[in-house]
mmCIF file of C-alpha atoms in Angstrom:
data_model
loop_
_atom_site.group_PDB
_atom_site.id
_atom_site.type_symbol
_atom_site.label_atom_id
_atom_site.label_comp_id
_atom_site.label_asym_id
_atom_site.label_seq_id
_atom_site.Cartn_x
_atom_site.Cartn_y
_atom_site.Cartn_z
ATOM 1 C CA MET A 182 21.387 -19.049 7.164
ATOM 2 C CA THR A 183 23.991 -16.841 5.434
ATOM 3 C CA ASP A 184 27.618 -16.492 6.452
ATOM 4 C CA THR A 185 26.894 -12.929 7.504
ATOM 5 C CA GLU A 186 24.093 -14.039 9.853
ATOM 6 C CA VAL A 187 26.317 -16.740 11.292
ATOM 7 C CA GLY A 188 29.055 -14.178 11.896
ATOM 8 C CA ARG A 189 26.662 -11.803 13.585
ATOM 9 C CA ARG A 190 25.285 -14.538 15.828
ATOM 10 C CA ALA A 191 28.765 -15.759 16.695
ATOM 11 C CA GLY A 192 29.811 -12.217 17.480
ATOM 12 C CA SER A 193 26.866 -11.763 19.827
ATOM 13 C CA VAL A 194 27.617 -15.015 21.630
ATOM 14 C CA GLU A 195 31.248 -14.033 22.016
ATOM 15 C CA VAL A 196 30.293 -10.655 23.464
ATOM 16 C CA LEU A 197 27.909 -12.302 25.943
ATOM 17 C CA ALA A 198 30.552 -14.853 26.930
ATOM 18 C CA GLY A 199 33.091 -12.079 27.396
ATOM 19 C CA LEU A 200 30.732 -10.142 29.663
ATOM 20 C CA LEU A 201 30.062 -13.232 31.779
ATOM 21 C CA ILE A 202 33.790 -13.881 32.153
ATOM 22 C CA LEU A 203 34.364 -10.241 33.096
ATOM 23 C CA VAL A 204 31.659 -10.410 35.773
ATOM 24 C CA LEU A 205 33.219 -13.547 37.214
ATOM 25 C CA LEU A 206 36.681 -11.952 37.285
ATOM 26 C CA VAL A 207 35.543 -8.799 39.103
ATOM 27 C CA ARG A 208 32.994 -10.526 41.324
ATOM 28 C CA GLY A 209 35.144 -10.236 44.435
ATOM 29 C CA PRO A 210 35.989 -6.521 44.134
ATOM 30 C CA LEU A 211 32.426 -5.823 43.012
ATOM 31 C CA ASP A 212 31.019 -7.480 46.139
ATOM 32 C CA ASP A 213 33.343 -5.332 48.279
ATOM 33 C CA VAL A 214 32.160 -2.139 46.560
ATOM 34 C CA LEU A 215 28.464 -3.033 46.752
ATOM 35 C CA GLY A 216 28.856 -3.908 50.424
ATOM 36 C CA THR A 217 30.067 -0.456 51.462
ATOM 37 C CA PRO A 218 27.596 1.653 53.494
ATOM 38 C CA ILE A 219 27.555 4.545 51.001
ATOM 39 C CA VAL A 220 26.654 2.264 48.090
ATOM 40 C CA GLN A 221 23.979 0.532 50.143
ATOM 41 C CA THR A 222 22.503 3.901 51.107
ATOM 42 C CA TRP A 223 22.586 5.038 47.484
ATOM 43 C CA THR A 224 20.837 1.859 46.382
ATOM 44 C CA THR A 225 18.201 2.186 49.097
ATOM 45 C CA VAL A 226 17.411 5.802 48.184
ATOM 46 C CA PHE A 227 17.348 5.074 44.453
ATOM 47 C CA VAL A 228 15.074 2.042 44.794
ATOM 48 C CA SER A 229 12.744 3.833 47.231
ATOM 49 C CA ILE A 230 12.309 6.813 44.887
ATOM 50 C CA VAL A 231 11.588 4.576 41.918
ATOM 51 C CA LEU A 232 9.210 2.302 43.836
ATOM 52 C CA GLN A 233 7.323 5.305 45.248
ATOM 53 C CA ALA A 234 6.999 6.902 41.845
ATOM 54 C CA VAL A 235 6.255 3.971 39.506
ATOM 55 C CA PRO A 236 2.627 3.293 40.591
ATOM 56 C CA PHE A 237 1.729 6.960 40.155
ATOM 57 C CA LEU A 238 3.674 7.152 36.901
ATOM 58 C CA VAL A 239 1.686 4.208 35.551
ATOM 59 C CA PHE A 240 -1.535 5.855 36.730
ATOM 60 C CA GLY A 241 -0.483 9.117 35.097
ATOM 61 C CA VAL A 242 0.450 7.677 31.713
ATOM 62 C CA THR A 243 -2.723 5.568 31.671
ATOM 63 C CA LEU A 244 -4.846 8.625 32.365
ATOM 64 C CA SER A 245 -2.803 10.600 29.841
ATOM 65 C CA ALA A 246 -3.392 8.002 27.125
ATOM 66 C CA ALA A 247 -7.107 7.838 27.961
ATOM 67 C CA ILE A 248 -7.383 11.621 27.667
ATOM 68 C CA ALA A 249 -5.442 11.655 24.402
ATOM 69 C CA VAL A 250 -7.456 8.882 22.738
ATOM 70 C CA PHE A 251 -10.949 8.765 24.228
ATOM 71 C CA VAL A 252 -11.752 12.305 25.401
ATOM 72 C CA PRO A 253 -12.966 14.602 22.615
ATOM 73 C CA ARG A 254 -11.199 17.910 22.208
ATOM 74 C CA GLU A 255 -14.393 19.928 22.723
ATOM 75 C CA PHE A 256 -14.813 18.497 26.252
ATOM 76 C CA PHE A 257 -12.048 20.685 27.645
ATOM 77 C CA ALA A 258 -13.342 23.740 25.850
ATOM 78 C CA LYS A 259 -16.615 23.284 27.722
ATOM 79 C CA ALA A 260 -15.142 22.195 31.054
ATOM 80 C CA LEU A 261 -12.743 25.117 31.537
ATOM 81 C CA PRO A 262 -13.509 28.845 31.325
ATOM 82 C CA LYS A 263 -12.808 30.274 27.894
ATOM 83 C CA ARG A 264 -10.741 33.130 29.274
ATOM 84 C CA PRO A 265 -7.229 31.804 30.003
ATOM 85 C CA VAL A 266 -6.873 34.025 33.079
ATOM 86 C CA LEU A 267 -9.846 32.195 34.637
ATOM 87 C CA ALA A 268 -8.922 28.774 33.232
ATOM 88 C CA VAL A 269 -5.702 28.790 35.265
ATOM 89 C CA PRO A 270 -7.269 28.773 38.773
ATOM 90 C CA ALA A 271 -9.987 26.403 37.555
ATOM 91 C CA ALA A 272 -7.376 23.906 36.358
ATOM 92 C CA ALA A 273 -5.399 24.298 39.589
ATOM 93 C CA ALA A 274 -8.539 23.577 41.620
ATOM 94 C CA THR A 275 -9.068 20.418 39.546
ATOM 95 C CA GLY A 276 -5.756 19.135 40.863
ATOM 96 C CA MET A 277 -7.260 19.048 44.370
ATOM 97 C CA VAL A 278 -9.595 16.170 43.490
ATOM 98 C CA LEU A 279 -7.241 13.908 41.523
ATOM 99 C CA PRO A 280 -5.068 11.550 43.599
ATOM 100 C CA GLY A 281 -1.557 11.235 42.254
ATOM 101 C CA CYS A 282 1.945 12.592 42.566
ATOM 102 C CA GLU A 283 4.222 14.679 40.393
ATOM 103 C CA CYS A 284 5.248 11.643 38.338
ATOM 104 C CA GLY A 285 1.661 11.168 37.193
ATOM 105 C CA SER A 286 0.798 14.829 36.686
ATOM 106 C CA VAL A 287 3.509 15.441 34.071
ATOM 107 C CA PRO A 288 2.136 13.117 31.353
ATOM 108 C CA VAL A 289 -1.434 14.193 32.138
ATOM 109 C CA ALA A 290 -0.476 17.846 31.650
ATOM 110 C CA GLY A 291 1.157 16.906 28.351
ATOM 111 C CA ALA A 292 -2.056 15.221 27.224
ATOM 112 C CA LEU A 293 -4.065 18.308 28.175
ATOM 113 C CA VAL A 294 -1.821 20.520 26.044
ATOM 114 C CA ARG A 295 -2.209 18.107 23.108
ATOM 115 C CA LYS A 296 -5.989 18.366 23.505
ATOM 116 C CA GLY A 297 -5.869 22.127 23.084
ATOM 117 C CA VAL A 298 -5.958 23.238 26.720
ATOM 118 C CA THR A 299 -4.051 26.481 27.132
ATOM 119 C CA PRO A 300 -0.550 25.613 28.391
ATOM 120 C CA ALA A 301 -0.938 27.992 31.347
ATOM 121 C CA ALA A 302 -3.929 26.005 32.654
ATOM 122 C CA ALA A 303 -2.219 22.649 32.024
ATOM 123 C CA LEU A 304 0.877 23.822 33.903
ATOM 124 C CA ALA A 305 -1.226 25.062 36.816
ATOM 125 C CA PHE A 306 -2.763 21.590 37.011
ATOM 126 C CA LEU A 307 0.708 20.007 36.781
ATOM 127 C CA LEU A 308 1.846 21.914 39.873
ATOM 128 C CA ALA A 309 -1.396 21.733 41.855
ATOM 129 C CA ALA A 310 -2.231 18.027 41.511
ATOM 130 C CA PRO A 311 0.739 16.613 43.464
ATOM 131 C CA ALA A 312 0.613 19.351 46.103
ATOM 132 C CA LEU A 313 -3.116 19.620 46.800
ATOM 133 C CA ASN A 314 -4.713 16.241 46.157
ATOM 134 C CA PRO A 315 -6.670 14.586 49.012
ATOM 135 C CA VAL A 316 -4.079 11.865 49.641
ATOM 136 C CA VAL A 317 -1.306 14.416 50.176
ATOM 137 C CA LEU A 318 -3.388 16.601 52.481
ATOM 138 C CA ALA A 319 -4.524 13.597 54.512
ATOM 139 C CA ALA A 320 -0.920 12.427 54.872
ATOM 140 C CA THR A 321 0.055 15.921 56.023
ATOM 141 C CA ALA A 322 -2.666 15.898 58.676
ATOM 142 C CA ILE A 323 -1.453 12.534 59.967
ATOM 143 C CA ALA A 324 2.198 13.628 59.975
ATOM 144 C CA PHE A 325 1.413 16.868 61.874
ATOM 145 C CA PRO A 326 -1.286 15.874 64.395
ATOM 146 C CA ASP A 327 -0.366 18.749 66.727
ATOM 147 C CA GLN A 328 -0.183 21.334 63.935
ATOM 148 C CA PRO A 329 -3.485 21.179 61.985
ATOM 149 C CA SER A 330 -2.688 24.577 60.487
ATOM 150 C CA MET A 331 0.055 22.899 58.432
ATOM 151 C CA VAL A 332 -2.608 21.282 56.214
ATOM 152 C CA PHE A 333 -4.248 24.632 55.480
ATOM 153 C CA ALA A 334 -0.864 26.303 55.006
ATOM 154 C CA ARG A 335 0.270 23.661 52.519
ATOM 155 C CA ALA A 336 -2.976 23.874 50.548
ATOM 156 C CA ALA A 337 -2.994 27.675 50.487
ATOM 157 C CA ALA A 338 0.665 28.079 49.530
ATOM 158 C CA GLY A 339 0.487 25.280 46.941
ATOM 159 C CA LEU A 340 -2.633 26.678 45.297
ATOM 160 C CA ALA A 341 -1.186 30.190 45.249
ATOM 161 C CA ALA A 342 2.080 29.013 43.680
ATOM 162 C CA SER A 343 0.235 26.998 41.015
ATOM 163 C CA VAL A 344 -2.004 29.893 40.022
ATOM 164 C CA VAL A 345 0.850 32.427 40.019
ATOM 165 C CA MET A 346 2.959 30.192 37.769
ATOM 166 C CA GLY A 347 0.025 29.744 35.404
ATOM 167 C CA TRP A 348 -0.510 33.481 35.179
ATOM 168 C CA LEU A 349 3.221 34.051 34.718
ATOM 169 C CA TRP A 350 3.150 31.683 31.763
ATOM 170 C CA LEU A 351 0.241 33.636 30.300
ATOM 171 C CA GLY A 352 2.289 36.811 30.436
ATOM 172 C CA LEU A 353 5.809 35.577 29.732
ATOM 173 C CA GLY A 354 5.626 32.060 28.308
ATOM 174 C CA ARG A 355 6.178 31.207 24.667
ATOM 175 C CA THR A 356 4.649 28.345 22.735
ATOM 176 C CA GLU A 357 7.948 27.459 21.039
ATOM 177 C CA TRP A 358 9.457 26.596 24.430
ATOM 178 C CA ILE A 359 7.183 23.532 24.631
ATOM 179 C CA LYS A 360 8.132 20.598 22.433
ATOM 180 C CA LEU A 361 5.857 17.623 23.039
ATOM 181 C CA PRO A 362 6.747 14.153 21.691
ATOM 182 C CA ALA A 363 4.483 13.176 18.806
ATOM 183 C CA HIS A 364 1.796 10.530 19.341
ATOM 184 C CA ALA A 365 0.405 8.434 16.521
ATOM 185 C CA HIS A 366 -3.271 7.476 16.876
ATOM 186 C CA ASP A 367 -3.780 5.352 13.792
ATOM 187 C CA GLY A 368 -5.898 2.204 13.920
ATOM 188 C CA PRO A 369 -8.411 1.119 16.587
ATOM 189 C CA ARG A 370 -8.720 3.246 19.680
ATOM 190 C CA TRP A 371 -7.586 0.486 22.038
ATOM 191 C CA ARG A 372 -4.419 0.064 19.985
ATOM 192 C CA ALA A 373 -3.824 3.812 19.977
ATOM 193 C CA PHE A 374 -4.407 3.841 23.745
ATOM 194 C CA ALA A 375 -1.887 1.047 24.331
ATOM 195 C CA GLY A 376 0.644 2.701 22.036
ATOM 196 C CA ALA A 377 0.302 6.116 23.696
ATOM 197 C CA ALA A 378 0.521 4.646 27.212
ATOM 198 C CA GLY A 379 3.538 2.507 26.319
ATOM 199 C CA HIS A 380 5.282 5.439 24.644
ATOM 200 C CA ASP A 381 4.775 7.742 27.633
ATOM 201 C CA LEU A 382 5.756 5.044 30.131
ATOM 202 C CA VAL A 383 9.063 4.329 28.412
ATOM 203 C CA HIS A 384 9.741 7.993 27.711
ATOM 204 C CA ALA A 385 8.916 9.325 31.185
ATOM 205 C CA GLY A 386 10.231 6.234 32.954
ATOM 206 C CA GLY A 387 13.698 6.734 31.518
ATOM 207 C CA PHE A 388 13.857 10.276 32.823
ATOM 208 C CA LEU A 389 12.475 9.112 36.162
ATOM 209 C CA VAL A 390 15.395 6.698 36.511
ATOM 210 C CA ILE A 391 17.889 9.445 35.607
ATOM 211 C CA GLY A 392 16.358 11.813 38.148
ATOM 212 C CA ALA A 393 16.268 9.125 40.832
ATOM 213 C CA MET A 394 19.951 8.343 40.239
ATOM 214 C CA ALA A 395 20.873 12.015 40.579
ATOM 215 C CA ALA A 396 18.763 12.394 43.732
ATOM 216 C CA ALA A 397 20.311 9.301 45.326
ATOM 217 C CA THR A 398 23.810 10.518 44.528
ATOM 218 C CA LEU A 399 23.220 13.906 46.121
ATOM 219 C CA ASN A 400 21.441 12.308 49.062
ATOM 220 C CA VAL A 401 24.530 10.370 50.123
ATOM 221 C CA LEU A 402 26.825 13.344 49.548
ATOM 222 C CA ILE A 403 25.022 15.754 51.916
ATOM 223 C CA PRO A 404 26.378 15.320 55.488
ATOM 224 C CA GLY A 405 23.640 15.190 58.092
ATOM 225 C CA ARG A 406 25.478 17.594 60.408
ATOM 226 C CA TRP A 407 25.021 20.392 57.865
ATOM 227 C CA LEU A 408 21.285 20.393 58.563
ATOM 228 C CA GLN A 409 21.803 20.942 62.266
ATOM 229 C CA THR A 410 24.192 23.827 61.580
ATOM 230 C CA VAL A 411 21.687 25.839 59.556
ATOM 231 C CA ALA A 412 18.590 24.960 61.601
ATOM 232 C CA ASP A 413 19.230 27.786 64.075
ATOM 233 C CA HIS A 414 19.164 30.423 61.317
ATOM 234 C CA PRO A 415 15.550 31.033 60.162
ATOM 235 C CA LEU A 416 16.312 32.310 56.670
ATOM 236 C CA LEU A 417 19.036 29.765 56.039
ATOM 237 C CA GLY A 418 16.749 27.052 57.377
ATOM 238 C CA VAL A 419 13.995 27.922 54.892
ATOM 239 C CA LEU A 420 16.409 27.992 51.974
ATOM 240 C CA ALA A 421 18.186 24.822 53.110
ATOM 241 C CA LEU A 422 15.001 22.765 53.392
ATOM 242 C CA SER A 423 13.788 24.104 50.031
ATOM 243 C CA LEU A 424 17.013 22.969 48.380
ATOM 244 C CA LEU A 425 16.868 19.692 50.279
ATOM 245 C CA ALA A 426 13.377 19.043 48.910
ATOM 246 C CA VAL A 427 14.729 19.508 45.382
ATOM 247 C CA LEU A 428 17.656 17.179 45.970
ATOM 248 C CA LEU A 429 15.851 14.404 47.851
ATOM 249 C CA SER A 430 13.017 14.146 45.287
ATOM 250 C CA ILE A 431 10.611 12.476 47.716
ATOM 251 C CA CYS A 432 7.156 11.571 46.444
ATOM 252 C CA SER A 433 4.543 14.070 47.640
ATOM 253 C CA GLU A 434 2.532 11.323 49.355
ATOM 254 C CA ALA A 435 5.487 10.648 51.687
ATOM 255 C CA ASP A 436 7.261 13.995 52.120
ATOM 256 C CA ALA A 437 5.099 15.160 55.044
ATOM 257 C CA PHE A 438 6.530 12.441 57.282
ATOM 258 C CA VAL A 439 10.066 13.499 56.379
ATOM 259 C CA ALA A 440 9.209 17.143 57.091
ATOM 260 C CA ALA A 441 7.685 16.210 60.452
ATOM 261 C CA SER A 442 10.911 14.438 61.421
ATOM 262 C CA LEU A 443 12.945 17.621 60.819
ATOM 263 C CA SER A 444 11.750 19.065 64.110
ATOM 264 C CA GLN A 445 14.860 21.209 64.607
ATOM 265 C CA PHE A 446 13.634 23.497 61.808
ATOM 266 C CA SER A 447 10.862 26.087 62.025
ATOM 267 C CA LEU A 448 7.338 25.411 60.763
ATOM 268 C CA THR A 449 7.899 27.875 57.928
ATOM 269 C CA ALA A 450 11.025 26.039 56.820
ATOM 270 C CA ARG A 451 9.181 22.724 56.869
ATOM 271 C CA LEU A 452 6.290 24.301 54.965
ATOM 272 C CA ALA A 453 8.763 25.413 52.289
ATOM 273 C CA PHE A 454 9.973 21.807 52.101
ATOM 274 C CA LEU A 455 6.389 20.621 51.529
ATOM 275 C CA VAL A 456 5.507 23.287 48.957
ATOM 276 C CA VAL A 457 8.699 23.278 46.897
ATOM 277 C CA GLY A 458 9.240 19.500 46.793
ATOM 278 C CA PRO A 459 6.135 18.470 44.786
ATOM 279 C CA MET A 460 6.750 21.283 42.290
ATOM 280 C CA VAL A 461 10.514 21.236 41.779
ATOM 281 C CA ASP A 462 12.814 18.267 42.275
ATOM 282 C CA LEU A 463 15.403 16.385 40.277
ATOM 283 C CA LYS A 464 13.198 13.605 38.972
ATOM 284 C CA LEU A 465 10.418 16.071 38.148
ATOM 285 C CA PHE A 466 12.853 18.305 36.257
ATOM 286 C CA ALA A 467 14.072 15.316 34.264
ATOM 287 C CA MET A 468 10.506 14.236 33.462
ATOM 288 C CA GLN A 469 9.474 17.761 32.467
ATOM 289 C CA ALA A 470 12.478 17.943 30.162
ATOM 290 C CA GLY A 471 11.467 14.631 28.604
ATOM 291 C CA THR A 472 7.802 15.590 28.201
ATOM 292 C CA PHE A 473 7.907 19.297 27.345
ATOM 293 C CA GLY A 474 11.499 19.775 26.200
ATOM 294 C CA ARG A 475 14.709 20.964 27.808
ATOM 295 C CA ARG A 476 14.165 24.619 26.887
ATOM 296 C CA PHE A 477 10.905 24.554 28.800
ATOM 297 C CA ALA A 478 12.302 22.811 31.891
ATOM 298 C CA ALA A 479 15.341 25.107 32.071
ATOM 299 C CA ARG A 480 13.027 28.119 32.375
ATOM 300 C CA PHE A 481 10.048 26.664 34.213
ATOM 301 C CA ALA A 482 11.830 24.900 37.088
ATOM 302 C CA PRO A 483 13.854 27.879 38.416
ATOM 303 C CA ALA A 484 10.842 30.178 38.191
ATOM 304 C CA THR A 485 8.689 27.617 39.993
ATOM 305 C CA PHE A 486 11.276 27.288 42.749
ATOM 306 C CA VAL A 487 11.275 31.036 43.409
ATOM 307 C CA VAL A 488 7.473 31.338 43.321
ATOM 308 C CA ALA A 489 6.885 28.256 45.501
ATOM 309 C CA LEU A 490 9.462 29.411 48.031
ATOM 310 C CA GLY A 491 7.963 32.903 48.129
ATOM 311 C CA CYS A 492 4.413 31.600 48.614
ATOM 312 C CA ALA A 493 5.561 29.304 51.427
ATOM 313 C CA VAL A 494 7.400 32.114 53.234
ATOM 314 C CA VAL A 495 4.470 34.513 52.947
ATOM 315 C CA THR A 496 1.984 31.885 54.129
ATOM 316 C CA GLY A 497 4.190 30.816 57.036
ATOM 317 C CA THR A 498 4.809 34.409 58.095
ATOM 318 C CA VAL A 499 1.075 35.166 58.136
ATOM 319 C CA LEU A 500 0.041 32.008 59.997
ATOM 320 C CA TRP A 501 2.919 31.638 62.474
#
């Protein structure tokens, strides 16, 4: 062992020892801080978001890696209509049969783009899958047993928003706005599969943690009495619950039960909560930025918010 290696090892040990001593010195004040209600609430929200999302994220990156490595490119050319304007609703309808949440749909959409699927169709799938899949619709039916029309309203508004966003991308989107991380597929397929899945899990997981931290921070900063103040104003109620869905970043499999508990708001406002949340929230924005690039997310998320909100309002106005 060289003197340099010994110095490096000694330096590492010293740093570790210093950190341990620092933790011991601040243990008392740290316990006081961690014991405060606001910190406990923040921790609870953060952990719940991550725990809700991780199983679906793992499912999504596994499916993404399988698509990238094992599915031939020509499969998608045959499965979807050749005309992009028709491929968009077809891809959105596919999202209705694939269980998963927004955390899983992001890497899958990235894999579809890598396989040559038109970005408009992949983005329609990205938005439709977490909003229209059977698990989400079943949860909505259970959460609203006295309002069966809420299931139809959520499906109709979610499908409409997904298709509209796909068509908007066809007309206004630019390929240079999407910057996908490179995947290397050298060697045996199983090794390429493991490498692609591990890469996506680390890449998307980091952004999931960032988004969950931001959502937890905003969650504890929003006073509950504000919700009651705006509930009596229909337009403000719709906008408030839409923004709340973005900030809370609740997994789409669980958001219906939260919406059902907000009984002081109108059905249209709660529908907006259910339509906007799976398409635009903090963790989803962070994951889209990590998968497709920041330039894409900065344009796609605001447009999606407006379209999803508009589709929810129109659907709610027609039905109720």
